[in-house]
Tab-separated table of C-alpha atoms in Angstrom:
chain	number	residue	atom	x	y	z
A	1097	THR	CA	-6.231	27.532	25.897
A	1098	LEU	CA	-2.761	26.956	24.515
A	1099	ASN	CA	-4.213	26.002	21.135
A	1100	ILE	CA	-6.081	29.313	20.924
A	1101	LEU	CA	-3.188	31.430	22.234
A	1102	THR	CA	-0.677	29.939	19.829
A	1103	ARG	CA	-2.999	30.548	16.882
A	1104	CYS	CA	-3.144	34.198	17.917
A	1105	CYS	CA	0.643	34.538	18.280
A	1106	TYR	CA	1.983	32.309	15.483
A	1107	ARG	CA	1.198	31.369	11.902
A	1108	PHE	CA	0.990	27.663	11.093
A	1109	GLU	CA	1.747	25.968	7.800
A	1110	VAL	CA	0.301	22.454	7.999
A	1111	LYS	CA	0.545	19.859	5.240
A	1112	TRP	CA	0.027	16.106	4.876
A	1113	VAL	CA	2.596	13.743	3.379
A	1114	GLN	CA	-0.264	11.939	1.641
A	1115	PRO	CA	-3.943	12.878	1.353
A	1116	PRO	CA	-5.399	11.876	4.733
A	1117	PRO	CA	-8.607	9.889	5.185
A	1118	PRO	CA	-11.657	11.938	6.241
A	1119	ASP	CA	-11.384	10.596	9.808
A	1120	ALA	CA	-7.596	10.956	10.037
A	1121	TRP	CA	-7.719	12.362	13.586
A	1122	GLN	CA	-9.705	9.445	14.969
A	1123	GLY	CA	-8.315	6.202	16.381
A	1124	ILE	CA	-4.810	7.587	17.000
A	1125	ARG	CA	-2.915	5.311	19.392
A	1126	VAL	CA	0.627	6.656	18.967
A	1127	PHE	CA	1.668	10.225	18.142
A	1128	ALA	CA	5.369	10.673	17.361
A	1129	PHE	CA	6.850	14.155	17.071
A	1130	LEU	CA	10.070	14.219	15.044
A	1131	ASN	CA	12.769	16.861	14.723
A	1132	HIS	CA	12.971	17.694	18.428
A	1133	THR	CA	14.623	21.123	18.623
A	1134	SER	CA	13.138	23.012	21.585
A	1135	LEU	CA	11.216	22.710	24.843
A	1136	MET	CA	8.747	25.158	23.278
A	1137	GLU	CA	7.323	22.444	21.020
A	1138	PRO	CA	3.939	22.406	22.805
A	1139	LEU	CA	3.355	25.485	20.625
A	1140	PHE	CA	2.567	22.993	17.860
A	1141	LEU	CA	-0.660	22.204	19.711
A	1142	GLY	CA	-1.955	25.144	17.710
A	1143	ALA	CA	-1.671	23.011	14.575
A	1144	LEU	CA	-3.972	20.301	15.958
A	1145	PRO	CA	-7.781	20.239	15.754
A	1146	LEU	CA	-9.525	21.147	19.002
A	1147	GLY	CA	-11.639	17.988	18.845
A	1148	PHE	CA	-8.535	15.828	18.710
A	1149	LEU	CA	-6.940	17.693	21.632
A	1150	TRP	CA	-10.110	17.397	23.692
A	1151	ASP	CA	-10.182	13.648	23.161
A	1152	ALA	CA	-6.430	13.214	23.658
A	1153	ALA	CA	-6.459	15.117	26.950
A	1154	THR	CA	-8.434	12.326	28.571
A	1155	ARG	CA	-6.254	9.431	27.420
A	1156	THR	CA	-2.729	10.617	26.619
A	1157	THR	CA	0.292	9.230	28.398
A	1158	VAL	CA	3.744	10.674	27.794
A	1159	PRO	CA	7.200	9.222	28.506
A	1160	GLY	CA	9.324	12.240	29.460
A	1161	ALA	CA	13.071	12.299	29.981
A	1162	ASP	CA	13.751	12.585	33.714
A	1163	ILE	CA	16.111	15.522	33.101
A	1164	THR	CA	13.163	17.453	31.615
A	1165	MET	CA	10.432	16.245	33.956
A	1166	ASN	CA	12.521	17.239	36.991
A	1167	ARG	CA	12.858	20.857	35.833
A	1168	ARG	CA	10.738	23.236	37.879
A	1169	PHE	CA	8.840	24.937	35.066
A	1170	ALA	CA	9.181	22.559	32.114
A	1171	GLY	CA	8.311	19.551	34.252
A	1172	ALA	CA	5.272	21.267	35.758
A	1173	PHE	CA	4.031	22.268	32.317
A	1174	TYR	CA	4.319	18.776	30.819
A	1175	LYS	CA	2.611	17.244	33.843
A	1176	ALA	CA	-0.224	19.766	33.519
A	1177	PHE	CA	-0.557	19.042	29.793
A	1178	ALA	CA	-0.484	15.269	30.316
A	1179	PRO	CA	-1.249	14.374	33.958
A	1180	ARG	CA	-0.108	10.816	33.287
A	1181	ALA	CA	3.310	11.899	32.048
A	1182	MET	CA	5.932	9.559	33.462
A	1183	ALA	CA	9.613	10.334	33.970
A	1184	ILE	CA	11.975	7.793	32.424
A	1185	SER	CA	15.743	7.584	32.212
A	1186	ARG	CA	17.564	7.685	28.893
A	1187	LYS	CA	18.454	4.030	29.323
A	1188	ARG	CA	16.456	0.904	28.598
A	1189	ASP	CA	15.931	0.063	32.247
A	1190	ASP	CA	13.159	-0.570	34.780
A	1191	SER	CA	11.662	2.898	34.237
A	1192	TRP	CA	11.023	2.101	30.569
A	1193	GLN	CA	9.477	-1.263	31.346
A	1194	ALA	CA	7.289	0.351	34.009
A	1195	PHE	CA	6.071	2.874	31.452
A	1196	LEU	CA	5.160	0.155	28.944
A	1197	GLU	CA	3.290	-1.825	31.591
A	1198	GLN	CA	1.098	1.115	32.628
A	1199	ILE	CA	-0.213	1.768	29.087
A	1200	GLN	CA	-3.959	1.079	28.975
A	1201	PRO	CA	-5.896	-0.325	25.953
A	1202	THR	CA	-7.608	3.019	25.305
A	1203	ASP	CA	-4.500	5.192	25.769
A	1204	MET	CA	-2.725	7.326	23.233
A	1205	VAL	CA	1.036	7.580	23.698
A	1206	ALA	CA	2.657	10.851	22.629
A	1207	LEU	CA	6.429	11.091	22.457
A	1208	ALA	CA	9.471	12.621	20.801
A	1209	PRO	CA	11.292	9.394	19.834
A	1210	GLU	CA	14.660	11.079	19.273
A	1211	GLY	CA	14.850	11.416	23.037
A	1212	ARG	CA	16.999	14.535	22.988
A	1213	MET	CA	17.038	17.991	21.426
A	1214	MET	CA	18.976	19.208	18.426
A	1215	ARG	CA	21.157	22.236	19.059
A	1216	ALA	CA	21.778	25.058	16.597
A	1217	ASN	CA	24.777	23.158	15.145
A	1218	GLY	CA	22.549	20.233	14.120
A	1219	LEU	CA	23.873	17.918	16.859
A	1220	ASP	CA	22.681	16.975	20.338
A	1221	LYS	CA	24.204	18.570	23.452
A	1222	THR	CA	27.032	16.015	23.521
A	1223	GLY	CA	27.979	16.734	19.911
A	1224	LYS	CA	26.501	13.529	18.505
A	1225	PRO	CA	24.257	13.306	15.417
A	1226	MET	CA	20.546	13.121	16.095
A	1227	SER	CA	18.900	9.721	15.793
A	1228	VAL	CA	15.649	7.961	16.660
A	1229	ARG	CA	15.728	5.603	19.619
A	1230	GLY	CA	14.269	2.138	19.257
A	1231	GLY	CA	11.847	2.408	22.165
A	1232	ILE	CA	9.060	3.591	19.873
A	1233	ALA	CA	9.056	0.115	18.319
A	1234	ASP	CA	8.281	-1.327	21.763
A	1235	ILE	CA	5.265	0.978	22.012
A	1236	LEU	CA	3.987	0.196	18.517
A	1237	HIS	CA	4.428	-3.538	19.106
A	1238	GLN	CA	2.516	-3.347	22.375
A	1239	MET	CA	-0.303	-1.343	20.769
A	1240	GLY	CA	-0.569	-3.751	17.848
A	1241	GLN	CA	-3.355	-1.877	16.074
A	1242	GLY	CA	-4.853	1.548	15.607
A	1243	ARG	CA	-3.328	4.570	13.925
A	1244	PHE	CA	0.205	5.921	14.114
A	1245	LEU	CA	0.351	9.695	13.630
A	1246	ILE	CA	3.720	11.276	12.843
A	1247	GLY	CA	4.378	15.009	12.983
A	1248	TYR	CA	7.468	16.184	11.103
A	1249	SER	CA	8.504	19.588	12.465
A	1250	GLY	CA	10.324	22.317	10.578
A	1251	GLY	CA	12.154	23.162	13.807
A	1252	LEU	CA	11.781	25.885	16.423
A	1253	HIS	CA	15.252	27.372	16.716
A	1254	HIS	CA	13.851	30.632	15.341
A	1255	VAL	CA	11.498	30.756	18.344
A	1256	ASN	CA	13.661	29.314	21.107
A	1257	GLN	CA	16.897	27.323	21.202
A	1258	PRO	CA	17.899	24.863	23.953
A	1259	GLY	CA	19.341	26.833	26.857
A	1260	GLN	CA	18.089	30.150	25.496
A	1261	LYS	CA	16.014	32.375	27.772
A	1262	GLY	CA	12.849	33.849	26.371
A	1263	PHE	CA	11.161	33.191	23.046
A	1264	LYS	CA	10.044	35.073	19.944
A	1265	LEU	CA	6.455	35.695	18.915
A	1266	PHE	CA	4.727	36.014	15.549
A	1267	LYS	CA	6.873	33.487	13.705
A	1268	THR	CA	5.798	30.825	11.213
A	1269	LEU	CA	5.713	27.239	12.482
A	1270	ARG	CA	5.735	24.470	9.903
A	1271	ILE	CA	4.721	20.852	10.375
A	1272	ASN	CA	3.832	17.955	8.059
A	1273	PHE	CA	1.648	15.072	9.207
A	1274	GLU	CA	1.485	11.444	8.165
A	1275	VAL	CA	-0.942	8.811	9.430
A	1276	LEU	CA	-0.164	5.091	9.217
A	1277	ASP	CA	-1.964	1.916	10.245
A	1278	ILE	CA	0.079	0.341	13.047
A	1279	ALA	CA	-0.550	-3.293	12.070
A	1280	THR	CA	0.282	-2.621	8.417
A	1281	TYR	CA	3.376	-0.627	9.351
A	1282	LEU	CA	4.731	-3.377	11.603
A	1283	ALA	CA	3.954	-6.040	9.001
A	1284	SER	CA	6.125	-4.146	6.488
A	1285	PHE	CA	9.187	-5.260	8.476
A	1286	GLY	CA	8.410	-8.951	8.006
A	1287	GLU	CA	9.290	-11.474	10.700
A	1288	ALA	CA	11.802	-9.247	12.489
A	1289	SER	CA	12.603	-10.103	16.091
A	1290	PRO	CA	11.803	-7.473	18.767
A	1291	GLU	CA	15.442	-6.352	18.809
A	1292	GLU	CA	15.623	-6.182	15.027
A	1293	LEU	CA	12.339	-4.282	14.959
A	1294	ARG	CA	13.754	-1.591	17.250
A	1295	THR	CA	16.567	-0.929	14.785
A	1296	LEU	CA	14.400	-1.171	11.663
A	1297	VAL	CA	11.718	1.187	12.963
A	1298	ALA	CA	14.297	3.711	14.176
A	1299	ARG	CA	16.104	3.767	10.824
A	1300	ASP	CA	12.813	3.976	8.919
A	1301	LEU	CA	11.624	6.967	10.939
A	1302	GLU	CA	14.946	8.719	10.427
A	1303	ALA	CA	14.575	8.222	6.675
A	1304	ARG	CA	10.992	9.499	6.768
A	1305	LEU	CA	12.079	12.579	8.700
A	1306	ARG	CA	14.747	13.409	6.129
A	1307	GLN	CA	12.212	12.980	3.330
A	1308	TYR	CA	9.116	14.578	4.790
A	1309	LYS	CA	10.121	17.327	7.214
A	1310	PRO	CA	9.341	20.870	6.033
A	1311	ALA	CA	12.044	23.333	5.090
A	1312	GLU	CA	13.659	24.798	8.190
A	1313	SER	CA	11.264	27.185	9.873
A	1314	SER	CA	14.209	29.456	10.678
A	1315	MET	CA	14.259	30.405	6.976
A	1316	LEU	CA	10.788	31.918	7.328
A	1317	PRO	CA	9.796	35.279	8.811
């Protein structure tokens, strides 16, 4: 329903970083959404094929920040979208380990690995630069194989900003996709230890975001 509604209310510009294989939407085990700018980002479901969404709905698990999952409306929406969404703290504690342990072999994990939203000034709510957290490396390592889909967003500040009430319709939403093989991607970091891998993956994804994200959507009508 959301996929259809968003296609009626927004225009999508979707591109691929590299020409995708014919079956690019199959075998996805991890879906990372980068350039986290708004709680309205489920609007980007309109950029995804219905077949992929139908399949993902039965096997997606989402680690959600407890501050978001505990909100009355936002939390209810994310739990409806992904019934197996699990609230975690922003620290590497028992909640994170519990999330990793409940991942099943057929699951797809969807997450925003920056872990916090960018405000209009380009920083997070504490005034710090945005960065990718290393927890995504834990997920990729646990998965071991399958496909890693990355969505690079052009941002949604022109639709809704953090803390802003209401949202704007009939805007252009831009997103670029990239699909990687998990085993090949992890092998590219050599014999890195788990701790080293967390840092290397985080820095690599930050570099990819700078290179591959679309021009800011706020510059479009």
